[in-house]
Amino acid sequence: MKKTFLLITCVLSIQSVSFAQKGDYKTMLNKVESHGKVTGDSTTIKVDSLTNPNNFHYTYTDKNIDFTIYRGVTEFYFDLKNNSGQTLKILWDDAAYINTDGTTNKVIHTGVKFIDRNNSQPATSIINGAKISDIVAPTNNVYYSSGSYGGWEQLPLLPKPKRHTDPQYNNTQIKILLPISIDGASIEYIFTMNVKWAEEIKKKKS
């Protein structure tokens, strides 16, 4: 009788977990501001869903730049092409990452050592017609883990929720301030990303 009860319990347990909930946060570039005005929105921002169907790429274009961005686990990746007709500079010391709670952070990019994350960062120059591929990550997410297996680590931009808990970053926003300089004139670009939780249900293989 005891064995029969255990067998029934196991069968019911397997049936109850035959579906597992999985998901991830999706970030969608929905607004770009420059010169204090909205210069890009959902009607003008291009969406590339083919390069990576699970992580769309978003492209904003104006007379100065072509800018494509998408999110990684610990940073945003971007490509920037200079269309201005002159050499363009990215002013990293004035760049900022604004968290979902509105907290402003300094940023690091490719080539900056974690230990130097709070130091001044030289501007990146891009000649007319050229482009760069780089990253933006908040310095506050970088930390040093001590111990035998310690080292420099980065926190994820949007930690996934634990099972049976609500995704706390759903319906929030992330902003990136990326100032550029053209012929000595500074232009502040603010890229606003909407954050949505996308849940998927997959049946486990028996």
PDB file of C-alpha atoms in Angstrom:
ATOM      1  CA  MET A   1       0.000   0.000   0.000  1.00  0.00           C
ATOM      2  CA  LYS A   2       2.808   2.363   0.899  1.00  0.00           C
ATOM      3  CA  LYS A   3       4.609   1.632  -2.387  1.00  0.00           C
ATOM      4  CA  THR A   4       1.400   2.254  -4.336  1.00  0.00           C
ATOM      5  CA  PHE A   5       0.901   5.609  -2.599  1.00  0.00           C
ATOM      6  CA  LEU A   6       4.475   6.668  -3.383  1.00  0.00           C
ATOM      7  CA  LEU A   7       4.063   5.654  -7.023  1.00  0.00           C
ATOM      8  CA  ILE A   8       0.861   7.682  -7.379  1.00  0.00           C
ATOM      9  CA  THR A   9       2.523  10.668  -5.700  1.00  0.00           C
ATOM     10  CA  CYS A  10       5.474  10.510  -8.101  1.00  0.00           C
ATOM     11  CA  VAL A  11       3.182  10.326 -11.132  1.00  0.00           C
ATOM     12  CA  LEU A  12       1.159  13.314  -9.946  1.00  0.00           C
ATOM     13  CA  SER A  13       4.361  15.268  -9.253  1.00  0.00           C
ATOM     14  CA  ILE A  14       5.686  14.574 -12.750  1.00  0.00           C
ATOM     15  CA  GLN A  15       2.379  15.654 -14.289  1.00  0.00           C
ATOM     16  CA  SER A  16       2.306  18.854 -12.249  1.00  0.00           C
ATOM     17  CA  VAL A  17       5.752  19.947 -13.470  1.00  0.00           C
ATOM     18  CA  SER A  18       5.383  18.879 -17.092  1.00  0.00           C
ATOM     19  CA  PHE A  19       5.296  22.559 -18.008  1.00  0.00           C
ATOM     20  CA  ALA A  20       8.084  24.893 -16.919  1.00  0.00           C
ATOM     21  CA  GLN A  21       7.854  28.664 -17.106  1.00  0.00           C
ATOM     22  CA  LYS A  22      10.757  30.444 -18.746  1.00  0.00           C
ATOM     23  CA  GLY A  23      11.245  33.968 -19.966  1.00  0.00           C
ATOM     24  CA  ASP A  24      13.502  36.962 -20.270  1.00  0.00           C
ATOM     25  CA  TYR A  25      13.400  40.730 -20.227  1.00  0.00           C
ATOM     26  CA  LYS A  26      13.159  42.428 -23.607  1.00  0.00           C
ATOM     27  CA  THR A  27      14.487  45.963 -24.097  1.00  0.00           C
ATOM     28  CA  MET A  28      13.041  48.039 -26.919  1.00  0.00           C
ATOM     29  CA  LEU A  29      14.477  51.372 -28.038  1.00  0.00           C
ATOM     30  CA  ASN A  30      11.380  53.554 -28.257  1.00  0.00           C
ATOM     31  CA  LYS A  31      12.652  57.129 -27.968  1.00  0.00           C
ATOM     32  CA  VAL A  32      15.735  59.188 -28.822  1.00  0.00           C
ATOM     33  CA  GLU A  33      16.283  62.771 -27.693  1.00  0.00           C
ATOM     34  CA  SER A  34      18.886  65.280 -28.859  1.00  0.00           C
ATOM     35  CA  HIS A  35      19.106  69.057 -28.440  1.00  0.00           C
ATOM     36  CA  GLY A  36      16.426  68.626 -25.764  1.00  0.00           C
ATOM     37  CA  LYS A  37      13.856  67.400 -28.299  1.00  0.00           C
ATOM     38  CA  VAL A  38      12.489  64.011 -29.322  1.00  0.00           C
ATOM     39  CA  THR A  39      14.221  63.177 -32.602  1.00  0.00           C
ATOM     40  CA  GLY A  40      13.344  59.490 -32.811  1.00  0.00           C
ATOM     41  CA  ASP A  41      10.315  57.416 -31.814  1.00  0.00           C
ATOM     42  CA  SER A  42       8.572  54.149 -32.647  1.00  0.00           C
ATOM     43  CA  THR A  43       7.620  55.479 -36.091  1.00  0.00           C
ATOM     44  CA  THR A  44      11.204  56.269 -37.148  1.00  0.00           C
ATOM     45  CA  ILE A  45      13.342  53.759 -35.217  1.00  0.00           C
ATOM     46  CA  LYS A  46      14.066  50.690 -37.350  1.00  0.00           C
ATOM     47  CA  VAL A  47      13.723  47.219 -35.837  1.00  0.00           C
ATOM     48  CA  ASP A  48      15.862  44.292 -37.000  1.00  0.00           C
ATOM     49  CA  SER A  49      14.209  41.040 -35.924  1.00  0.00           C
ATOM     50  CA  LEU A  50      16.214  38.783 -38.259  1.00  0.00           C
ATOM     51  CA  THR A  51      19.796  39.118 -36.985  1.00  0.00           C
ATOM     52  CA  ASN A  52      18.717  37.639 -33.654  1.00  0.00           C
ATOM     53  CA  PRO A  53      14.997  36.775 -33.329  1.00  0.00           C
ATOM     54  CA  ASN A  54      15.398  36.513 -29.547  1.00  0.00           C
ATOM     55  CA  ASN A  55      17.136  39.880 -29.162  1.00  0.00           C
ATOM     56  CA  PHE A  56      15.994  42.561 -31.596  1.00  0.00           C
ATOM     57  CA  HIS A  57      18.427  45.233 -32.828  1.00  0.00           C
ATOM     58  CA  TYR A  58      17.217  48.837 -32.995  1.00  0.00           C
ATOM     59  CA  THR A  59      18.600  51.526 -35.320  1.00  0.00           C
ATOM     60  CA  TYR A  60      18.240  55.299 -35.062  1.00  0.00           C
ATOM     61  CA  THR A  61      19.434  57.592 -37.864  1.00  0.00           C
ATOM     62  CA  ASP A  62      19.812  61.353 -38.210  1.00  0.00           C
ATOM     63  CA  LYS A  63      22.117  63.693 -40.145  1.00  0.00           C
ATOM     64  CA  ASN A  64      25.006  62.993 -37.760  1.00  0.00           C
ATOM     65  CA  ILE A  65      24.862  59.304 -36.852  1.00  0.00           C
ATOM     66  CA  ASP A  66      23.593  55.823 -37.592  1.00  0.00           C
ATOM     67  CA  PHE A  67      23.193  54.154 -34.205  1.00  0.00           C
ATOM     68  CA  THR A  68      22.283  50.494 -33.622  1.00  0.00           C
ATOM     69  CA  ILE A  69      21.817  49.080 -30.120  1.00  0.00           C
ATOM     70  CA  TYR A  70      20.860  45.831 -28.424  1.00  0.00           C
ATOM     71  CA  ARG A  71      21.164  44.429 -24.907  1.00  0.00           C
ATOM     72  CA  GLY A  72      23.542  41.793 -23.599  1.00  0.00           C
ATOM     73  CA  VAL A  73      23.531  40.248 -20.132  1.00  0.00           C
ATOM     74  CA  THR A  74      25.850  42.786 -18.481  1.00  0.00           C
ATOM     75  CA  GLU A  75      26.064  45.562 -21.081  1.00  0.00           C
ATOM     76  CA  PHE A  76      24.458  47.184 -24.102  1.00  0.00           C
ATOM     77  CA  TYR A  77      26.199  46.669 -27.439  1.00  0.00           C
ATOM     78  CA  PHE A  78      26.116  49.382 -30.057  1.00  0.00           C
ATOM     79  CA  ASP A  79      27.431  50.343 -33.490  1.00  0.00           C
ATOM     80  CA  LEU A  80      27.831  54.026 -34.310  1.00  0.00           C
ATOM     81  CA  LYS A  81      28.575  55.382 -37.789  1.00  0.00           C
ATOM     82  CA  ASN A  82      29.625  58.996 -38.308  1.00  0.00           C
ATOM     83  CA  ASN A  83      27.562  60.740 -41.013  1.00  0.00           C
ATOM     84  CA  SER A  84      28.302  64.301 -39.892  1.00  0.00           C
ATOM     85  CA  GLY A  85      30.920  65.203 -42.509  1.00  0.00           C
ATOM     86  CA  GLN A  86      33.468  65.906 -39.762  1.00  0.00           C
ATOM     87  CA  THR A  87      35.334  63.980 -37.090  1.00  0.00           C
ATOM     88  CA  LEU A  88      33.036  63.022 -34.230  1.00  0.00           C
ATOM     89  CA  LYS A  89      33.992  62.335 -30.612  1.00  0.00           C
ATOM     90  CA  ILE A  90      32.164  60.315 -27.974  1.00  0.00           C
ATOM     91  CA  LEU A  91      32.577  62.104 -24.630  1.00  0.00           C
ATOM     92  CA  TRP A  92      32.781  59.184 -22.236  1.00  0.00           C
ATOM     93  CA  ASP A  93      33.326  61.242 -19.088  1.00  0.00           C
ATOM     94  CA  ASP A  94      29.905  62.822 -19.590  1.00  0.00           C
ATOM     95  CA  ALA A  95      28.090  59.619 -20.575  1.00  0.00           C
ATOM     96  CA  ALA A  96      25.654  58.027 -18.128  1.00  0.00           C
ATOM     97  CA  TYR A  97      23.498  54.954 -17.582  1.00  0.00           C
ATOM     98  CA  ILE A  98      20.154  55.530 -15.862  1.00  0.00           C
ATOM     99  CA  ASN A  99      18.770  52.444 -14.117  1.00  0.00           C
ATOM    100  CA  THR A 100      15.143  51.354 -13.972  1.00  0.00           C
ATOM    101  CA  ASP A 101      14.834  53.107 -10.593  1.00  0.00           C
ATOM    102  CA  GLY A 102      16.222  56.383 -11.970  1.00  0.00           C
ATOM    103  CA  THR A 103      19.689  56.007 -10.449  1.00  0.00           C
ATOM    104  CA  THR A 104      22.427  57.560 -12.603  1.00  0.00           C
ATOM    105  CA  ASN A 105      25.712  55.694 -13.070  1.00  0.00           C
ATOM    106  CA  LYS A 106      28.982  56.400 -14.804  1.00  0.00           C
ATOM    107  CA  VAL A 107      29.718  54.019 -17.661  1.00  0.00           C
ATOM    108  CA  ILE A 108      32.589  51.934 -18.914  1.00  0.00           C
ATOM    109  CA  HIS A 109      33.182  50.811 -22.468  1.00  0.00           C
ATOM    110  CA  THR A 110      35.512  48.550 -24.430  1.00  0.00           C
ATOM    111  CA  GLY A 111      39.165  48.907 -23.428  1.00  0.00           C
ATOM    112  CA  VAL A 112      38.538  50.238 -19.918  1.00  0.00           C
ATOM    113  CA  LYS A 113      39.900  47.999 -17.172  1.00  0.00           C
ATOM    114  CA  PHE A 114      37.481  47.287 -14.350  1.00  0.00           C
ATOM    115  CA  ILE A 115      39.986  48.597 -11.803  1.00  0.00           C
ATOM    116  CA  ASP A 116      40.031  51.936 -13.691  1.00  0.00           C
ATOM    117  CA  ARG A 117      36.243  52.211 -13.980  1.00  0.00           C
ATOM    118  CA  ASN A 118      36.018  55.408 -11.937  1.00  0.00           C
ATOM    119  CA  ASN A 119      38.916  57.170 -13.673  1.00  0.00           C
ATOM    120  CA  SER A 120      38.642  59.693 -16.494  1.00  0.00           C
ATOM    121  CA  GLN A 121      38.091  58.050 -19.891  1.00  0.00           C
ATOM    122  CA  PRO A 122      39.501  59.611 -23.081  1.00  0.00           C
ATOM    123  CA  ALA A 123      37.057  60.514 -25.829  1.00  0.00           C
ATOM    124  CA  THR A 124      36.724  58.166 -28.800  1.00  0.00           C
ATOM    125  CA  SER A 125      37.282  59.822 -32.195  1.00  0.00           C
ATOM    126  CA  ILE A 126      35.455  58.599 -35.311  1.00  0.00           C
ATOM    127  CA  ILE A 127      36.321  60.130 -38.671  1.00  0.00           C
ATOM    128  CA  ASN A 128      33.574  60.935 -41.164  1.00  0.00           C
ATOM    129  CA  GLY A 129      32.141  57.812 -42.775  1.00  0.00           C
ATOM    130  CA  ALA A 130      33.749  55.453 -40.251  1.00  0.00           C
ATOM    131  CA  LYS A 131      32.027  53.480 -37.516  1.00  0.00           C
ATOM    132  CA  ILE A 132      32.831  51.737 -34.247  1.00  0.00           C
ATOM    133  CA  SER A 133      31.404  48.819 -32.304  1.00  0.00           C
ATOM    134  CA  ASP A 134      31.455  49.318 -28.549  1.00  0.00           C
ATOM    135  CA  ILE A 135      29.593  48.651 -25.312  1.00  0.00           C
ATOM    136  CA  VAL A 136      28.022  50.641 -22.493  1.00  0.00           C
ATOM    137  CA  ALA A 137      27.905  49.196 -18.977  1.00  0.00           C
ATOM    138  CA  PRO A 138      27.190  50.875 -15.612  1.00  0.00           C
ATOM    139  CA  THR A 139      30.206  51.102 -13.324  1.00  0.00           C
ATOM    140  CA  ASN A 140      28.062  50.373 -10.250  1.00  0.00           C
ATOM    141  CA  ASN A 141      27.537  46.828 -11.531  1.00  0.00           C
ATOM    142  CA  VAL A 142      31.275  46.093 -11.442  1.00  0.00           C
ATOM    143  CA  TYR A 143      32.684  44.612  -8.245  1.00  0.00           C
ATOM    144  CA  TYR A 144      35.611  42.582  -6.978  1.00  0.00           C
ATOM    145  CA  SER A 145      34.920  39.190  -5.442  1.00  0.00           C
ATOM    146  CA  SER A 146      37.537  38.108  -2.913  1.00  0.00           C
ATOM    147  CA  GLY A 147      38.610  34.585  -2.064  1.00  0.00           C
ATOM    148  CA  SER A 148      40.478  31.773  -3.782  1.00  0.00           C
ATOM    149  CA  TYR A 149      38.269  31.961  -6.862  1.00  0.00           C
ATOM    150  CA  GLY A 150      37.678  35.696  -6.689  1.00  0.00           C
ATOM    151  CA  GLY A 151      38.147  38.323  -9.338  1.00  0.00           C
ATOM    152  CA  TRP A 152      36.348  41.111 -11.103  1.00  0.00           C
ATOM    153  CA  GLU A 153      32.678  40.444 -11.795  1.00  0.00           C
ATOM    154  CA  GLN A 154      29.687  42.225 -13.323  1.00  0.00           C
ATOM    155  CA  LEU A 155      26.085  42.059 -12.213  1.00  0.00           C
ATOM    156  CA  PRO A 156      23.455  41.477 -14.905  1.00  0.00           C
ATOM    157  CA  LEU A 157      21.608  44.569 -16.114  1.00  0.00           C
ATOM    158  CA  LEU A 158      18.237  42.930 -15.491  1.00  0.00           C
ATOM    159  CA  PRO A 159      18.436  39.956 -13.109  1.00  0.00           C
ATOM    160  CA  LYS A 160      15.796  37.355 -13.871  1.00  0.00           C
ATOM    161  CA  PRO A 161      13.100  36.856 -11.237  1.00  0.00           C
ATOM    162  CA  LYS A 162      13.090  33.772  -9.071  1.00  0.00           C
ATOM    163  CA  ARG A 163      10.420  31.194  -9.726  1.00  0.00           C
ATOM    164  CA  HIS A 164       6.929  32.146  -8.584  1.00  0.00           C
ATOM    165  CA  THR A 165       7.866  35.814  -8.158  1.00  0.00           C
ATOM    166  CA  ASP A 166       6.784  38.767 -10.262  1.00  0.00           C
ATOM    167  CA  PRO A 167       9.336  40.251 -12.709  1.00  0.00           C
ATOM    168  CA  GLN A 168      10.129  43.476 -10.864  1.00  0.00           C
ATOM    169  CA  TYR A 169      11.575  45.322 -13.874  1.00  0.00           C
ATOM    170  CA  ASN A 170       8.564  44.764 -16.124  1.00  0.00           C
ATOM    171  CA  ASN A 171       7.161  48.017 -17.590  1.00  0.00           C
ATOM    172  CA  THR A 172      10.184  50.085 -16.552  1.00  0.00           C
ATOM    173  CA  GLN A 173      12.730  52.092 -18.550  1.00  0.00           C
ATOM    174  CA  ILE A 174      16.494  52.264 -18.995  1.00  0.00           C
ATOM    175  CA  LYS A 175      18.165  55.376 -20.392  1.00  0.00           C
ATOM    176  CA  ILE A 176      21.629  55.902 -21.834  1.00  0.00           C
ATOM    177  CA  LEU A 177      23.099  59.387 -22.148  1.00  0.00           C
ATOM    178  CA  LEU A 178      25.739  59.438 -24.888  1.00  0.00           C
ATOM    179  CA  PRO A 179      27.187  62.914 -25.541  1.00  0.00           C
ATOM    180  CA  ILE A 180      29.100  63.495 -28.765  1.00  0.00           C
ATOM    181  CA  SER A 181      31.146  66.434 -29.970  1.00  0.00           C
ATOM    182  CA  ILE A 182      31.263  67.671 -33.577  1.00  0.00           C
ATOM    183  CA  ASP A 183      33.553  70.592 -34.425  1.00  0.00           C
ATOM    184  CA  GLY A 184      33.602  71.609 -30.754  1.00  0.00           C
ATOM    185  CA  ALA A 185      29.812  71.586 -30.361  1.00  0.00           C
ATOM    186  CA  SER A 186      28.375  69.043 -27.928  1.00  0.00           C
ATOM    187  CA  ILE A 187      25.184  67.094 -28.643  1.00  0.00           C
ATOM    188  CA  GLU A 188      23.581  65.035 -25.878  1.00  0.00           C
ATOM    189  CA  TYR A 189      21.823  61.929 -27.151  1.00  0.00           C
ATOM    190  CA  ILE A 190      19.455  60.205 -24.740  1.00  0.00           C
ATOM    191  CA  PHE A 191      18.349  56.705 -25.739  1.00  0.00           C
ATOM    192  CA  THR A 192      15.304  55.406 -23.851  1.00  0.00           C
ATOM    193  CA  MET A 193      14.576  51.665 -23.746  1.00  0.00           C
ATOM    194  CA  ASN A 194      11.312  50.180 -22.543  1.00  0.00           C
ATOM    195  CA  VAL A 195      11.685  47.002 -20.490  1.00  0.00           C
ATOM    196  CA  LYS A 196       9.116  44.218 -20.856  1.00  0.00           C
ATOM    197  CA  TRP A 197       9.009  40.724 -19.429  1.00  0.00           C
ATOM    198  CA  ALA A 198       8.377  38.074 -22.097  1.00  0.00           C
ATOM    199  CA  GLU A 199       7.280  34.752 -20.671  1.00  0.00           C
ATOM    200  CA  GLU A 200       7.322  31.484 -22.543  1.00  0.00           C
ATOM    201  CA  ILE A 201       5.961  28.088 -21.601  1.00  0.00           C
ATOM    202  CA  LYS A 202       7.730  25.012 -22.876  1.00  0.00           C
ATOM    203  CA  LYS A 203       6.772  21.413 -22.413  1.00  0.00           C
ATOM    204  CA  LYS A 204       9.505  19.306 -20.898  1.00  0.00           C
ATOM    205  CA  LYS A 205      10.623  16.212 -22.731  1.00  0.00           C
ATOM    206  CA  SER A 206       9.464  13.034 -21.031  1.00  0.00           C
TER     207      SER A 206
END
